[in-house]
Amino acid sequence: MLKKTSFPIASIHVPVKRVKTLDADKVRDLAEDILENGQTTPIRLRKDGDRFVLIEGLHRLEALRALGEETVVGFLVQARLH
């Protein structure tokens, strides 16, 4: 079972492919919603050495960053080994 954890935003790496899908309007709308309701849905990350790599939740992450937050609530998931 995944456990909600707080992660430092500065330690999260966003892959370049993901950054290209960023929608500024969606980030603004999410930031407004987070101001009113808080972060309701955790993001998903995986560990990569000393940093975390974003798997899911780019717009939530960027909305929190725009609000000046230093941490984000997320789930740490394990990479599948084949």
JSON list of C-alpha atoms in Angstrom, two decimals:
[
{"chain": "A", "resi": 1, "resn": "MET", "atom": "CA", "xyz": [0.00, 0.00, 0.00]},
{"chain": "A", "resi": 2, "resn": "LEU", "atom": "CA", "xyz": [1.27, 3.44, -0.92]},
{"chain": "A", "resi": 3, "resn": "LYS", "atom": "CA", "xyz": [1.83, 5.92, 1.89]},
{"chain": "A", "resi": 4, "resn": "LYS", "atom": "CA", "xyz": [1.40, 9.70, 1.50]},
{"chain": "A", "resi": 5, "resn": "THR", "atom": "CA", "xyz": [4.66, 11.48, 2.18]},
{"chain": "A", "resi": 6, "resn": "SER", "atom": "CA", "xyz": [5.84, 15.07, 1.96]},
{"chain": "A", "resi": 7, "resn": "PHE", "atom": "CA", "xyz": [8.67, 15.67, -0.54]},
{"chain": "A", "resi": 8, "resn": "PRO", "atom": "CA", "xyz": [10.82, 18.79, -1.04]},
{"chain": "A", "resi": 9, "resn": "ILE", "atom": "CA", "xyz": [9.91, 20.36, -4.38]},
{"chain": "A", "resi": 10, "resn": "ALA", "atom": "CA", "xyz": [13.56, 21.33, -4.97]},
{"chain": "A", "resi": 11, "resn": "SER", "atom": "CA", "xyz": [14.51, 17.61, -5.01]},
{"chain": "A", "resi": 12, "resn": "ILE", "atom": "CA", "xyz": [12.06, 16.68, -7.76]},
{"chain": "A", "resi": 13, "resn": "HIS", "atom": "CA", "xyz": [13.29, 16.28, -11.34]},
{"chain": "A", "resi": 14, "resn": "VAL", "atom": "CA", "xyz": [10.79, 16.67, -14.16]},
{"chain": "A", "resi": 15, "resn": "PRO", "atom": "CA", "xyz": [11.78, 14.84, -17.37]},
{"chain": "A", "resi": 16, "resn": "VAL", "atom": "CA", "xyz": [12.00, 17.09, -20.44]},
{"chain": "A", "resi": 17, "resn": "LYS", "atom": "CA", "xyz": [9.29, 15.10, -22.24]},
{"chain": "A", "resi": 18, "resn": "ARG", "atom": "CA", "xyz": [6.89, 15.93, -19.40]},
{"chain": "A", "resi": 19, "resn": "VAL", "atom": "CA", "xyz": [7.72, 19.65, -19.32]},
{"chain": "A", "resi": 20, "resn": "LYS", "atom": "CA", "xyz": [6.63, 19.96, -22.95]},
{"chain": "A", "resi": 21, "resn": "THR", "atom": "CA", "xyz": [3.07, 18.99, -21.95]},
{"chain": "A", "resi": 22, "resn": "LEU", "atom": "CA", "xyz": [2.71, 21.83, -19.42]},
{"chain": "A", "resi": 23, "resn": "ASP", "atom": "CA", "xyz": [-0.46, 23.93, -19.81]},
{"chain": "A", "resi": 24, "resn": "ALA", "atom": "CA", "xyz": [-0.14, 27.32, -18.04]},
{"chain": "A", "resi": 25, "resn": "ASP", "atom": "CA", "xyz": [-3.92, 27.79, -17.82]},
{"chain": "A", "resi": 26, "resn": "LYS", "atom": "CA", "xyz": [-4.33, 24.44, -16.09]},
{"chain": "A", "resi": 27, "resn": "VAL", "atom": "CA", "xyz": [-1.53, 25.32, -13.64]},
{"chain": "A", "resi": 28, "resn": "ARG", "atom": "CA", "xyz": [-3.26, 28.63, -12.80]},
{"chain": "A", "resi": 29, "resn": "ASP", "atom": "CA", "xyz": [-6.63, 26.92, -12.29]},
{"chain": "A", "resi": 30, "resn": "LEU", "atom": "CA", "xyz": [-5.08, 24.25, -10.08]},
{"chain": "A", "resi": 31, "resn": "ALA", "atom": "CA", "xyz": [-3.21, 26.87, -8.04]},
{"chain": "A", "resi": 32, "resn": "GLU", "atom": "CA", "xyz": [-6.51, 28.65, -7.36]},
{"chain": "A", "resi": 33, "resn": "ASP", "atom": "CA", "xyz": [-8.13, 25.36, -6.35]},
{"chain": "A", "resi": 34, "resn": "ILE", "atom": "CA", "xyz": [-5.21, 24.47, -4.07]},
{"chain": "A", "resi": 35, "resn": "LEU", "atom": "CA", "xyz": [-5.52, 27.86, -2.37]},
{"chain": "A", "resi": 36, "resn": "GLU", "atom": "CA", "xyz": [-9.16, 27.13, -1.60]},
{"chain": "A", "resi": 37, "resn": "ASN", "atom": "CA", "xyz": [-9.05, 23.39, -0.88]},
{"chain": "A", "resi": 38, "resn": "GLY", "atom": "CA", "xyz": [-5.41, 22.41, -0.36]},
{"chain": "A", "resi": 39, "resn": "GLN", "atom": "CA", "xyz": [-3.67, 19.67, -2.31]},
{"chain": "A", "resi": 40, "resn": "THR", "atom": "CA", "xyz": [-6.26, 16.91, -2.55]},
{"chain": "A", "resi": 41, "resn": "THR", "atom": "CA", "xyz": [-4.50, 14.49, -4.91]},
{"chain": "A", "resi": 42, "resn": "PRO", "atom": "CA", "xyz": [-0.91, 13.33, -4.26]},
{"chain": "A", "resi": 43, "resn": "ILE", "atom": "CA", "xyz": [1.64, 13.23, -7.07]},
{"chain": "A", "resi": 44, "resn": "ARG", "atom": "CA", "xyz": [3.67, 10.09, -7.88]},
{"chain": "A", "resi": 45, "resn": "LEU", "atom": "CA", "xyz": [7.45, 9.94, -7.77]},
{"chain": "A", "resi": 46, "resn": "ARG", "atom": "CA", "xyz": [10.23, 7.41, -8.02]},
{"chain": "A", "resi": 47, "resn": "LYS", "atom": "CA", "xyz": [13.62, 7.57, -6.33]},
{"chain": "A", "resi": 48, "resn": "ASP", "atom": "CA", "xyz": [16.68, 8.21, -8.51]},
{"chain": "A", "resi": 49, "resn": "GLY", "atom": "CA", "xyz": [19.83, 8.56, -6.41]},
{"chain": "A", "resi": 50, "resn": "ASP", "atom": "CA", "xyz": [19.56, 11.73, -4.32]},
{"chain": "A", "resi": 51, "resn": "ARG", "atom": "CA", "xyz": [16.55, 13.07, -6.19]},
{"chain": "A", "resi": 52, "resn": "PHE", "atom": "CA", "xyz": [13.03, 12.06, -7.09]},
{"chain": "A", "resi": 53, "resn": "VAL", "atom": "CA", "xyz": [11.69, 11.79, -10.65]},
{"chain": "A", "resi": 54, "resn": "LEU", "atom": "CA", "xyz": [8.14, 12.88, -11.36]},
{"chain": "A", "resi": 55, "resn": "ILE", "atom": "CA", "xyz": [5.93, 10.16, -12.76]},
{"chain": "A", "resi": 56, "resn": "GLU", "atom": "CA", "xyz": [2.50, 11.76, -12.44]},
{"chain": "A", "resi": 57, "resn": "GLY", "atom": "CA", "xyz": [1.24, 15.18, -11.33]},
{"chain": "A", "resi": 58, "resn": "LEU", "atom": "CA", "xyz": [3.16, 17.79, -13.32]},
{"chain": "A", "resi": 59, "resn": "HIS", "atom": "CA", "xyz": [0.41, 20.42, -13.17]},
{"chain": "A", "resi": 60, "resn": "ARG", "atom": "CA", "xyz": [-0.12, 19.92, -9.42]},
{"chain": "A", "resi": 61, "resn": "LEU", "atom": "CA", "xyz": [3.63, 20.21, -8.84]},
{"chain": "A", "resi": 62, "resn": "GLU", "atom": "CA", "xyz": [3.91, 23.39, -10.90]},
{"chain": "A", "resi": 63, "resn": "ALA", "atom": "CA", "xyz": [0.83, 24.90, -9.23]},
{"chain": "A", "resi": 64, "resn": "LEU", "atom": "CA", "xyz": [2.39, 24.35, -5.81]},
{"chain": "A", "resi": 65, "resn": "ARG", "atom": "CA", "xyz": [5.71, 25.75, -7.04]},
{"chain": "A", "resi": 66, "resn": "ALA", "atom": "CA", "xyz": [3.86, 28.86, -8.35]},
{"chain": "A", "resi": 67, "resn": "LEU", "atom": "CA", "xyz": [2.27, 29.30, -4.93]},
{"chain": "A", "resi": 68, "resn": "GLY", "atom": "CA", "xyz": [5.71, 29.32, -3.33]},
{"chain": "A", "resi": 69, "resn": "GLU", "atom": "CA", "xyz": [5.30, 26.00, -1.54]},
{"chain": "A", "resi": 70, "resn": "GLU", "atom": "CA", "xyz": [8.46, 24.12, -0.61]},
{"chain": "A", "resi": 71, "resn": "THR", "atom": "CA", "xyz": [6.93, 20.66, -0.25]},
{"chain": "A", "resi": 72, "resn": "VAL", "atom": "CA", "xyz": [4.41, 18.51, -2.07]},
{"chain": "A", "resi": 73, "resn": "VAL", "atom": "CA", "xyz": [2.44, 15.48, -0.91]},
{"chain": "A", "resi": 74, "resn": "GLY", "atom": "CA", "xyz": [3.08, 12.41, -3.00]},
{"chain": "A", "resi": 75, "resn": "PHE", "atom": "CA", "xyz": [3.45, 8.66, -3.25]},
{"chain": "A", "resi": 76, "resn": "LEU", "atom": "CA", "xyz": [6.85, 7.06, -3.71]},
{"chain": "A", "resi": 77, "resn": "VAL", "atom": "CA", "xyz": [6.49, 4.19, -6.15]},
{"chain": "A", "resi": 78, "resn": "GLN", "atom": "CA", "xyz": [9.03, 1.51, -6.95]},
{"chain": "A", "resi": 79, "resn": "ALA", "atom": "CA", "xyz": [10.27, 0.96, -10.48]},
{"chain": "A", "resi": 80, "resn": "ARG", "atom": "CA", "xyz": [9.39, -2.46, -11.83]},
{"chain": "A", "resi": 81, "resn": "LEU", "atom": "CA", "xyz": [12.35, -4.72, -12.43]},
{"chain": "A", "resi": 82, "resn": "HIS", "atom": "CA", "xyz": [11.92, -6.95, -15.46]}
]
